[in-house]
Structures are given as C-alpha cells and as structure tokens.
GROMACS .gro file of C-alpha atoms in nm:
model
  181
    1UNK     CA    1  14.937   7.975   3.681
    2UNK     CA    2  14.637   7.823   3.818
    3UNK     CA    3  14.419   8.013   4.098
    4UNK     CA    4  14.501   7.713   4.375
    5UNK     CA    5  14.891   7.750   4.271
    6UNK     CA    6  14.872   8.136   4.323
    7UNK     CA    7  14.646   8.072   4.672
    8UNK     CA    8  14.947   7.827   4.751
    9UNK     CA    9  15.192   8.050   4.664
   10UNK     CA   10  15.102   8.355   4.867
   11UNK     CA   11  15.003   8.123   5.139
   12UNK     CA   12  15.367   7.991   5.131
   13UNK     CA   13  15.505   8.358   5.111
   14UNK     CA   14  15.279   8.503   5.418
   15UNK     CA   15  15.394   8.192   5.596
   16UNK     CA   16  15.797   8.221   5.509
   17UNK     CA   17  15.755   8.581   5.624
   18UNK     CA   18  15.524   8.516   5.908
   19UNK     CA   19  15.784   8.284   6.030
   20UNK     CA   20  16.095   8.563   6.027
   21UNK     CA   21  15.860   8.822   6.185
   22UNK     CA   22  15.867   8.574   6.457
   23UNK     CA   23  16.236   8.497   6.447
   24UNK     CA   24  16.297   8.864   6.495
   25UNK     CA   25  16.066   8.920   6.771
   26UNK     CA   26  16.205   8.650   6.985
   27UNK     CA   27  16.578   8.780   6.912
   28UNK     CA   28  16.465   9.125   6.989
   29UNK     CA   29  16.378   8.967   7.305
   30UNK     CA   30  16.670   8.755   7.430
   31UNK     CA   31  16.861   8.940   7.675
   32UNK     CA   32  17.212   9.015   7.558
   33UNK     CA   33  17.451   9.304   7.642
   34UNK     CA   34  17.263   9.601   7.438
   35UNK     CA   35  16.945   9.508   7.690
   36UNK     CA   36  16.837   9.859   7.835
   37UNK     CA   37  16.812   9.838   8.249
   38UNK     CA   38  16.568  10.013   8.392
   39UNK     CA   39  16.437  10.068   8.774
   40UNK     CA   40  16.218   9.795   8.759
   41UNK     CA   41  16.421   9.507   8.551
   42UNK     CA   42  16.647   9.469   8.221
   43UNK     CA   43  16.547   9.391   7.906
   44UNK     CA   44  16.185   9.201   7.923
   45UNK     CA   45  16.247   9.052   8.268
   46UNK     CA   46  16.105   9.216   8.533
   47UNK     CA   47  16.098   9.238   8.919
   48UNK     CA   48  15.875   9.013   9.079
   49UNK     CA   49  15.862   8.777   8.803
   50UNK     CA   50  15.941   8.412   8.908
   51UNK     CA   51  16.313   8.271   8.780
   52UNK     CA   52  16.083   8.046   8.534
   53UNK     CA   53  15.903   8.314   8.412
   54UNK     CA   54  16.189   8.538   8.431
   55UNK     CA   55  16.386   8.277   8.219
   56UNK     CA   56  16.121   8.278   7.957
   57UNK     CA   57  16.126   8.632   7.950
   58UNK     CA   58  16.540   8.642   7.921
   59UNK     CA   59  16.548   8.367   7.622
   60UNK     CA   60  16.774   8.176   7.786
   61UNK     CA   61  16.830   7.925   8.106
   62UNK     CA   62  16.936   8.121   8.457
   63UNK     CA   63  17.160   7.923   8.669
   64UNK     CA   64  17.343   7.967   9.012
   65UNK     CA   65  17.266   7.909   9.342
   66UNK     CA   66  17.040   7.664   9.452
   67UNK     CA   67  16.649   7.776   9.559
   68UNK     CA   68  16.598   7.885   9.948
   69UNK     CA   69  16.336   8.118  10.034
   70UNK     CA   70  16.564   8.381  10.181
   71UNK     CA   71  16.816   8.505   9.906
   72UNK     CA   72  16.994   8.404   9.628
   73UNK     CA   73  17.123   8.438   9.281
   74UNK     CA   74  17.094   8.340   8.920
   75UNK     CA   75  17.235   8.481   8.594
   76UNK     CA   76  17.207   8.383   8.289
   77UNK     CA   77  17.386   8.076   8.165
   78UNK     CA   78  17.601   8.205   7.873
   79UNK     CA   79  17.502   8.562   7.782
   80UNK     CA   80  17.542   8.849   7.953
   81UNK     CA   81  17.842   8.765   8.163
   82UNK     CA   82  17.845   8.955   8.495
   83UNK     CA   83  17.458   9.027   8.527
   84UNK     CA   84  17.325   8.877   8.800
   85UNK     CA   85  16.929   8.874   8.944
   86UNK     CA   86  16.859   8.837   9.337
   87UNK     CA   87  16.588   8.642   9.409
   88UNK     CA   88  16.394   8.670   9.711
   89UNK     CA   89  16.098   8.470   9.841
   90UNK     CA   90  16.122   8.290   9.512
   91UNK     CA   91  16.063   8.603   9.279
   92UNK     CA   92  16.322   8.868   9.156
   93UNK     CA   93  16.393   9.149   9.352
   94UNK     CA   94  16.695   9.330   9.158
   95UNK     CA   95  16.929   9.344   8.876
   96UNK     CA   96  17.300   9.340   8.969
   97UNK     CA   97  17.564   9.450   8.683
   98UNK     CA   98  17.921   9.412   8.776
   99UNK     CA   99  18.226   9.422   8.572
  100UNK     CA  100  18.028   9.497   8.193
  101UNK     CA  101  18.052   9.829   8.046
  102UNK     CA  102  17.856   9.722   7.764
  103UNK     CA  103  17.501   9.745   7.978
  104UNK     CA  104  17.373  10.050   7.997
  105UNK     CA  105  17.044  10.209   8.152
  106UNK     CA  106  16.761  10.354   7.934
  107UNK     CA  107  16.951  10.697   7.987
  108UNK     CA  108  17.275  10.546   7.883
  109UNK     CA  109  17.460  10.534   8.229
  110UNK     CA  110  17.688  10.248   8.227
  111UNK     CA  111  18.010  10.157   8.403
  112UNK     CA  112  18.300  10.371   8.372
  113UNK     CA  113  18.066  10.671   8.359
  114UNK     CA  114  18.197  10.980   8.566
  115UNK     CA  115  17.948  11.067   8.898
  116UNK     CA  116  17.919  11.439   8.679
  117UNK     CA  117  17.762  11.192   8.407
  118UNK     CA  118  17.576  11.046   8.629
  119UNK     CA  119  17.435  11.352   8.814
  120UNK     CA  120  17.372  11.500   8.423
  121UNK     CA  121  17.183  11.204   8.310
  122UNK     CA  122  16.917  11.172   8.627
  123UNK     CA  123  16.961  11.566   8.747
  124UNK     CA  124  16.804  11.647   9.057
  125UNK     CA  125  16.744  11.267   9.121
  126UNK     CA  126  17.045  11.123   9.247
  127UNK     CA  127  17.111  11.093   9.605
  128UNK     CA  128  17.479  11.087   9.725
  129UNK     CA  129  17.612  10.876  10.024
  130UNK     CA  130  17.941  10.789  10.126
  131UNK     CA  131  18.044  10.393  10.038
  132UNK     CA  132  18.025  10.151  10.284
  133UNK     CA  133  18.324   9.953  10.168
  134UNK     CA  134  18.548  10.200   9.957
  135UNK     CA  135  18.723  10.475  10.095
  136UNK     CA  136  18.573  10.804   9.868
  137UNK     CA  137  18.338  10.614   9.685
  138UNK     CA  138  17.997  10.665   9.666
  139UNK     CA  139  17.650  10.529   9.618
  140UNK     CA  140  17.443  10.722   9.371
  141UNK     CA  141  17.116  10.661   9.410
  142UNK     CA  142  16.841  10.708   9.128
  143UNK     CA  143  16.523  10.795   9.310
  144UNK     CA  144  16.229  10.836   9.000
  145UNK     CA  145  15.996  11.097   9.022
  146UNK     CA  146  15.697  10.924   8.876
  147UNK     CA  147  15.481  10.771   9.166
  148UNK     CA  148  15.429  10.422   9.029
  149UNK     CA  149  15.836  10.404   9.053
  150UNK     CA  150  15.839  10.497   9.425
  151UNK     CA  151  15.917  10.109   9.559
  152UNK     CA  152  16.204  10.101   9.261
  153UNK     CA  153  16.579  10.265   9.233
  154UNK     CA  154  16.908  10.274   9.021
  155UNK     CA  155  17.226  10.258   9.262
  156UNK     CA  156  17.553  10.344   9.093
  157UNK     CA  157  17.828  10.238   9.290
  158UNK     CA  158  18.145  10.445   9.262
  159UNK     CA  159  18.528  10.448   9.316
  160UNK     CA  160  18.454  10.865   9.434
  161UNK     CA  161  18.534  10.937   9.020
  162UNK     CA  162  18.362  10.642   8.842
  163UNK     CA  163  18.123  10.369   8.847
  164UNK     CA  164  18.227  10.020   8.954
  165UNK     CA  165  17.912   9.861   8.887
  166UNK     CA  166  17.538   9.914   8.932
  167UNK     CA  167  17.215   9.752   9.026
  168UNK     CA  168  16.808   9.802   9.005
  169UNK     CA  169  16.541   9.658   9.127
  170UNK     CA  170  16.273   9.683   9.422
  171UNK     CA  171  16.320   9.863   9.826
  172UNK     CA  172  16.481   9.736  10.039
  173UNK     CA  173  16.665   9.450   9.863
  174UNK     CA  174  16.848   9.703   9.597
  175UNK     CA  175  16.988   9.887   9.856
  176UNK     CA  176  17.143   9.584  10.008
  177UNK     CA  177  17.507   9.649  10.031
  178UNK     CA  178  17.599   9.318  10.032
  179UNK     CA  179  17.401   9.117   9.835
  180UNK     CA  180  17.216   8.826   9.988
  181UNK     CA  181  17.525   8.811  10.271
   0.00000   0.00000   0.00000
C-alpha cells in the first residue's frame, strides 16, 4: 500500500469514528425518560434557558401553549410524555413530572416512592406541609444545602403514602400550586 492510500485510509477511519463519537454525544444528550432531574433542570436543559435554547438543549421540538409573557407551558413533542417546563417571562422557570415513574432525580426519587424514601434519600432536607388540594397528602419539599442552590427546590407531591408527581425548578414559580392558573 502506498503512503497517500494509508494517509487516506486512517483519515477515513478517524473520520468514520469521529463521526459516531458525535452520534453518541448528541444521543447522550436528547432528553428521554432515563434523563436525571435535578433542582435546577432535567437532563441538559436548564432553568432560565430560553424554550429555543432549551429545545436545543432537549434534542427535540417543545410544543404547547402559545407565548405570553406571564406563564405557560411546553413539553416536549414526542418523548418524555408527561414532562412539562413552565415558562415565565419567556425563560424556564421549572420542571413539572406528572404521571411517569420512569423519571427519576439524581438521588433516584421518582413517583411511586414512599415519603420514608423520600425523607431517606434527601435526610434532614425535606420540609413537610400539608396539601393544598388532597386530603393527607403532602408537599415534600427538597431545600439543598449548598448556597448556590438556595433560589432552587425539589417538591414531591404526595397522596400522605406516595408520590403523585414532582417538580423542580427556580422560587417562587416551583412552589406554585397550581401551575400557571
């Protein structure tokens, strides 16, 4: 084999793999129902992002309501059903999850976790109160220790034995009990 058919050849081969390294990264990156939530976002989208830059970051389009600058919703188009992301003055402000046991936090709380699992997996940073709308449920409240978290929580929202759903994001708009309503 000649030198320039080698040169081509490993140039081929760094470019064939080059090319899957970047396949990979981008599905690592799509959000789908093993992304981790955390206080501050899910997956690579984060609070305060804009929807486009949020959709970017997701891998795929986020559609709902229409724009307004007070509140509103998107989620993505396809996959993960149930997730949704409140947007307020045009940025996102939390992460709702309702109705998919398959997300799960970066500590592994998910719904249809008991409030003991809860309490184990965050202890001595969960705050109790009673639910506004379900008789002996609760609101468990992930308040992080770490000082750059402060403006960020994890609510848990319980039947009084389990979680219903959950949601993250940035005060005051994740402890909004109802949404953008």
């Amino acid at each position: 084999m000649k030198s320039k058919d080698k040169l081509l050849t490993i140039f081929t081969t760094i470019l064939a793999l080059s090319s899957l390294t970047v396949g990979t990264v981008l599905a690592q990156t799509k959000l789908t129902n093993q992304s981790k939530l955390f206080t501050n976002g899910i997956g690579q989208v984060r609070v305060g992002m804009t929807v486009s830059q949020a959709k970017k970051a997701a891998g795929t389009r986020l559609v709902g309501d229409p724009p307004n600058n007070n509140c509103y919703y998107v989620k993505p188009e396809s996959e993960p059903k149930n997730l949704g992301f409140m947007v307020t003055e045009g940025r996102i402000s939390r992460v709702d999850v309702w109705r998919n046991s398959k997300i799960a936090t970066l500590k592994g709380a998910k719904i249809g976790d008991t409030e003991a699992q809860i309490k184990s997996l965050y202890p001595g940073q969960i705050q109790v109160t009673p639910h506004k709308y379900v008789q002996g449920g609760h609101y468990l409240t992930f308040i992080p220790k770490d000082r750059a978290d402060q403006k960020y929580r994890v609510v848990f929202e319980t039947d009084g034995k389990r979680v219903t759903q959950f949601r993250s994001g940035k005060l005051p708009e994740v402890e909004f009990v109802e949404g953008c309503s």
